[in-house]
Short mmCIF file of C-alpha atoms in Angstrom, two decimals:
data_model
loop_
_atom_site.label_atom_id
_atom_site.label_comp_id
_atom_site.label_asym_id
_atom_site.label_seq_id
_atom_site.Cartn_x
_atom_site.Cartn_y
_atom_site.Cartn_z
CA MET A 189 -32.40 89.49 137.56
CA MET A 190 -35.84 90.83 136.66
CA GLN A 191 -38.22 88.14 135.46
CA ARG A 192 -40.48 88.61 132.45
CA ASN A 193 -43.58 88.06 134.58
CA LEU A 194 -42.81 91.34 136.34
CA LEU A 195 -44.08 93.21 133.28
CA ASN A 196 -47.79 93.63 132.63
CA THR A 197 -48.77 95.40 129.41
CA SER A 198 -52.26 96.17 130.74
CA ILE A 199 -50.70 98.09 133.62
CA SER A 200 -48.36 99.90 131.22
CA LYS A 201 -51.29 100.92 129.00
CA ARG A 202 -53.30 102.11 132.00
CA TRP A 203 -50.42 104.28 133.16
CA ILE A 204 -50.09 105.78 129.67
CA ALA A 205 -53.83 106.53 129.62
CA LEU A 206 -53.72 108.17 133.06
CA HIS A 207 -50.63 110.16 132.05
CA GLU A 208 -52.33 111.49 128.92
CA ARG A 209 -55.52 112.26 130.85
CA ALA A 210 -53.47 114.23 133.36
CA HIS A 211 -52.23 116.50 130.56
CA ILE A 212 -55.85 117.44 129.89
CA GLU A 213 -56.96 117.74 133.51
CA LEU A 214 -53.96 119.87 134.48
CA GLY A 215 -54.59 122.31 131.62
CA HIS A 216 -51.33 121.61 129.84
CA PHE A 217 -52.79 122.31 126.43
CA SER A 218 -53.92 125.75 127.62
CA ILE A 219 -50.36 126.45 128.73
CA LEU A 220 -49.34 125.62 125.17
CA GLU A 221 -52.20 127.77 123.83
CA GLY A 222 -53.97 124.70 122.55
CA ILE A 223 -51.09 123.41 120.47
CA PRO A 224 -51.16 119.58 120.85
CA THR A 225 -47.43 118.95 121.05
CA PHE A 226 -47.58 116.07 123.53
CA ASN A 227 -46.63 112.73 122.03
CA LEU A 228 -45.61 109.47 123.68
CA ILE A 229 -42.47 109.77 121.58
CA SER A 230 -41.13 113.20 120.69
CA LYS A 231 -41.65 113.99 117.01
CA SER A 232 -39.98 117.32 116.30
CA GLY A 233 -37.63 117.30 119.26
CA LYS A 234 -38.28 121.01 119.73
CA SER A 235 -40.40 122.68 122.38
CA GLN A 236 -43.44 124.55 121.04
CA VAL A 237 -44.43 126.52 124.12
CA ARG A 238 -46.40 129.65 123.34
CA GLU A 239 -47.39 130.76 126.85
CA PRO A 240 -46.87 134.53 127.19
CA ASP A 241 -46.85 134.40 131.00
CA LEU A 242 -43.71 132.28 131.08
CA PRO A 243 -40.24 133.79 130.59
CA ARG A 244 -38.63 132.82 127.32
CA ASP A 245 -35.64 131.31 129.09
CA LEU A 246 -37.97 128.69 130.59
CA TRP A 247 -39.44 127.50 127.31
CA ASP A 248 -36.91 124.72 126.82
CA LYS A 249 -37.90 123.30 130.21
CA VAL A 250 -41.67 123.71 130.19
CA GLU A 251 -42.71 120.58 128.33
CA ARG A 252 -40.31 118.42 130.34
CA CYS A 253 -41.89 119.82 133.51
CA LEU A 254 -45.37 119.10 132.20
CA GLU A 255 -44.36 115.52 131.42
CA LEU A 256 -43.15 115.07 135.00
CA GLN A 257 -46.38 116.60 136.31
CA ALA A 258 -48.43 114.13 134.26
CA ASP A 259 -46.18 111.28 135.45
CA HIS A 260 -46.76 112.32 139.06
CA GLU A 261 -50.54 112.46 138.72
CA ALA A 262 -50.65 109.02 137.10
CA LEU A 263 -48.37 107.60 139.80
CA GLU A 264 -50.52 108.93 142.62
CA GLU A 265 -53.63 107.40 141.11
CA MET A 266 -52.05 104.00 140.45
CA LEU A 267 -49.80 103.40 143.44
CA GLY A 268 -51.75 104.43 146.54
CA ASN A 269 -50.04 103.74 149.87
CA MET A 270 -48.05 100.72 150.91
CA ASP A 271 -50.76 99.27 153.17
CA GLU A 272 -53.39 99.23 150.42
CA VAL A 273 -51.53 97.00 147.99
CA ASN A 274 -49.89 93.62 147.77
CA TRP A 275 -46.16 94.31 147.63
CA ALA A 276 -45.44 91.67 145.00
CA GLU A 277 -48.17 93.16 142.79
CA LEU A 278 -46.85 96.63 143.48
CA ARG A 279 -43.44 95.62 142.20
CA VAL A 280 -45.09 94.47 138.95
CA THR A 281 -46.89 97.81 138.69
CA ILE A 282 -43.68 99.79 139.22
CA ALA A 283 -41.76 97.71 136.68
CA SER A 284 -44.56 98.04 134.12
CA ILE A 285 -44.56 101.84 134.53
CA ALA A 286 -40.77 102.04 134.33
CA SER A 287 -40.82 99.93 131.16
CA VAL A 288 -42.79 102.69 129.41
CA MET A 289 -40.21 105.25 130.51
CA VAL A 290 -37.41 103.07 129.16
CA LEU A 291 -39.28 102.53 125.88
CA ILE A 292 -39.88 106.24 125.39
CA GLU A 293 -36.22 107.07 125.78
CA ASN A 294 -35.07 104.11 123.68
CA VAL A 295 -37.27 105.10 120.73
CA ASP A 296 -36.73 108.83 121.15
CA SER A 297 -32.96 108.27 121.08
CA ASN A 298 -33.32 107.51 117.36
CA ASN A 299 -34.76 110.97 116.77
CA PRO A 300 -32.22 113.01 114.73
CA ASN A 301 -33.17 116.11 116.76
CA PRO A 302 -32.24 116.24 120.45
CA SER A 303 -35.47 116.14 122.45
CA GLU A 304 -36.55 119.20 124.39
CA THR A 305 -39.95 117.73 125.17
CA HIS A 306 -39.23 114.67 127.30
CA PRO A 307 -37.19 114.38 130.47
CA LYS A 308 -34.60 111.62 130.54
CA ALA A 309 -35.83 108.17 131.53
CA ALA A 310 -33.44 108.33 134.49
CA THR A 311 -35.19 111.51 135.65
CA ARG A 312 -38.63 109.92 135.37
CA ILE A 313 -37.45 106.79 137.19
CA PHE A 314 -35.83 109.00 139.85
CA GLN A 315 -39.20 110.65 140.45
CA LEU A 316 -40.99 107.27 140.29
CA LEU A 317 -38.80 105.59 142.90
CA GLY A 318 -38.69 108.74 145.01
CA HIS A 319 -42.48 108.53 145.14
CA VAL A 320 -42.42 104.80 145.88
CA GLY A 321 -39.96 105.41 148.70
CA GLU A 322 -42.48 107.78 150.31
CA MET A 323 -45.48 105.47 150.01
CA TRP A 324 -45.20 104.52 153.68
CA SER A 325 -46.22 108.08 154.60
CA ILE A 326 -49.15 108.45 152.20
CA GLY A 327 -52.48 108.44 153.98
CA THR A 328 -50.99 109.00 157.41
CA SER A 329 -51.54 112.02 159.64
CA LEU A 330 -48.99 114.12 161.45
CA ASN A 331 -49.65 111.98 164.49
CA ALA A 332 -46.62 109.73 164.92
CA ASP A 333 -48.88 106.99 166.26
CA ASP A 334 -50.36 106.60 162.76
CA LEU A 335 -47.01 106.03 161.09
CA PRO A 336 -45.80 102.50 160.26
CA ASP A 337 -43.11 101.19 162.56
CA ALA A 338 -39.51 101.47 161.40
CA GLU A 339 -39.17 97.75 160.77
CA ARG A 340 -42.12 97.72 158.35
CA ILE A 341 -40.70 100.71 156.48
CA GLN A 342 -37.36 98.92 156.20
CA ASP A 343 -39.10 95.77 154.95
CA PHE A 344 -40.86 97.85 152.30
CA ALA A 345 -37.56 99.33 151.16
CA LYS A 346 -35.96 95.87 151.03
CA ASP A 347 -38.87 94.09 149.32
CA VAL A 348 -40.07 96.82 146.96
CA VAL A 349 -37.98 99.97 146.62
CA LEU A 350 -34.51 98.47 146.16
CA PRO A 351 -35.69 95.63 143.86
CA ALA A 352 -37.55 98.23 141.76
CA TYR A 353 -34.24 99.99 141.09
CA PHE A 354 -32.62 96.77 139.91
CA ASP A 355 -35.69 95.98 137.79
CA ALA A 356 -35.16 99.29 136.00
CA VAL A 357 -31.49 98.52 135.45
CA GLU A 358 -32.35 95.10 134.01
CA MET A 359 -34.89 96.67 131.66
CA ALA A 360 -32.27 99.13 130.49
CA LYS A 361 -29.87 96.28 129.84
CA SER A 362 -32.50 94.30 127.93
CA ALA A 363 -33.25 97.37 125.81
CA GLU A 364 -29.51 98.02 125.36
CA ALA A 365 -30.10 101.47 126.78
CA THR A 366 -26.54 101.98 127.94
CA ASN A 367 -27.02 105.71 128.47
CA LEU A 368 -29.84 105.02 130.90
CA ILE A 369 -27.73 102.58 132.90
CA HIS A 370 -25.06 105.27 133.20
CA ASP A 371 -27.61 107.99 134.02
CA LEU A 372 -29.19 105.96 136.85
CA GLY A 373 -25.85 105.50 138.57
CA ASP A 374 -25.08 102.76 141.07
CA PRO A 375 -27.71 102.05 143.77
CA GLU A 376 -25.80 103.75 146.55
CA MET A 377 -25.45 106.94 144.52
CA PHE A 378 -29.06 106.77 143.24
CA PHE A 379 -30.66 106.47 146.66
CA ALA A 380 -28.25 108.98 148.19
CA ASP A 381 -29.50 111.45 145.59
CA ILE A 382 -33.11 110.76 146.57
CA ALA A 383 -32.17 111.57 150.17
CA HIS A 384 -30.32 114.74 149.10
CA ALA A 385 -33.30 115.84 146.98
CA LYS A 386 -35.67 115.48 149.94
CA LEU A 387 -33.39 117.76 151.95
CA GLY A 388 -32.84 120.24 149.13
CA ASN A 389 -29.11 119.53 148.96
CA TRP A 390 -28.91 120.28 145.23
CA ASP A 391 -25.14 120.74 145.19
CA GLN A 392 -24.64 117.18 146.42
CA LEU A 393 -26.58 115.48 143.63
CA LYS A 394 -24.45 113.21 141.46
CA THR A 395 -26.67 111.21 139.08
CA VAL A 396 -27.90 112.55 135.76
CA GLY A 397 -31.56 111.94 136.56
CA ALA A 398 -31.41 113.68 139.92
CA LYS A 399 -29.64 116.68 138.41
CA GLU A 400 -32.24 117.11 135.66
CA TRP A 401 -35.03 116.73 138.22
CA ALA A 402 -33.46 119.49 140.31
CA GLU A 403 -32.92 121.66 137.23
CA LEU A 404 -36.61 121.41 136.38
CA LYS A 405 -37.86 121.95 139.93
CA ASP A 406 -37.49 125.74 139.90
CA ALA A 407 -39.07 125.97 136.45
CA ASN A 408 -41.94 123.82 137.64
CA GLU A 409 -42.61 126.22 140.52
CA GLN A 410 -43.18 128.97 137.96
CA ILE A 411 -45.48 126.78 135.86
CA LEU A 412 -47.69 125.54 138.71
CA PRO A 413 -49.62 128.84 139.12
CA LEU A 414 -50.85 128.40 135.54
CA VAL A 415 -52.01 124.88 136.39
CA TYR A 416 -53.80 126.13 139.52
CA LYS A 417 -55.42 128.92 137.52
CA PHE A 418 -56.73 126.40 134.99
CA GLN A 419 -58.03 124.18 137.81
CA VAL A 420 -59.92 127.06 139.42
CA GLU A 421 -61.36 128.34 136.16
CA ASN A 422 -62.53 124.86 135.22
CA LYS A 423 -63.60 123.90 138.75
CA ALA A 424 -61.30 120.91 138.61
CA SER A 425 -58.94 119.64 141.24
CA ILE A 426 -55.38 118.40 141.06
#
């Protein structure tokens, strides 16, 4: 069972700040023609995309994609690679980030309008743990000699990645977020979906979070050129 000392509100607040900063640095408000529709909790529940370069049939996916982009940028800045951090502290960081994702969904579930602006918490946690599971490869080169040995990677999965999944489940239980527990699926199914996603086996995905992530992937590919254009025009970097 997840212990209370695994949550650190300072870490949660830092992740929120980095997430919101990423919206600015990635040019998300320009994609929305300056309309500030991003909120920690969805207010209207309706997408307000006004970007003429995006097909209308993508509009209901755009803001969810932008949220996942901002999540990703904040994760990269906070998590680093597995050799740069203390694994026990890393587990606290992951749990503190996931707690925000659970909170967002829990509060947003009380919105009378179905949200079009936030991905499901299960989708965000799927991306989070998918990133964590790849931390062993961050900072390495293509030279196999620079890669951690298989035993260390397995230790990382056992000490960090798998416990992080159960931490998320315990948070969902504590928040009485029964839909999230269902959406995450059991651990075998959850991690099988991460493996399928890496290989592009979309038809084999089974969990709700993995399926939404895959649904948004193609839309995200069409949005990224707008992000790159903003970066170039503003001499920023992703």
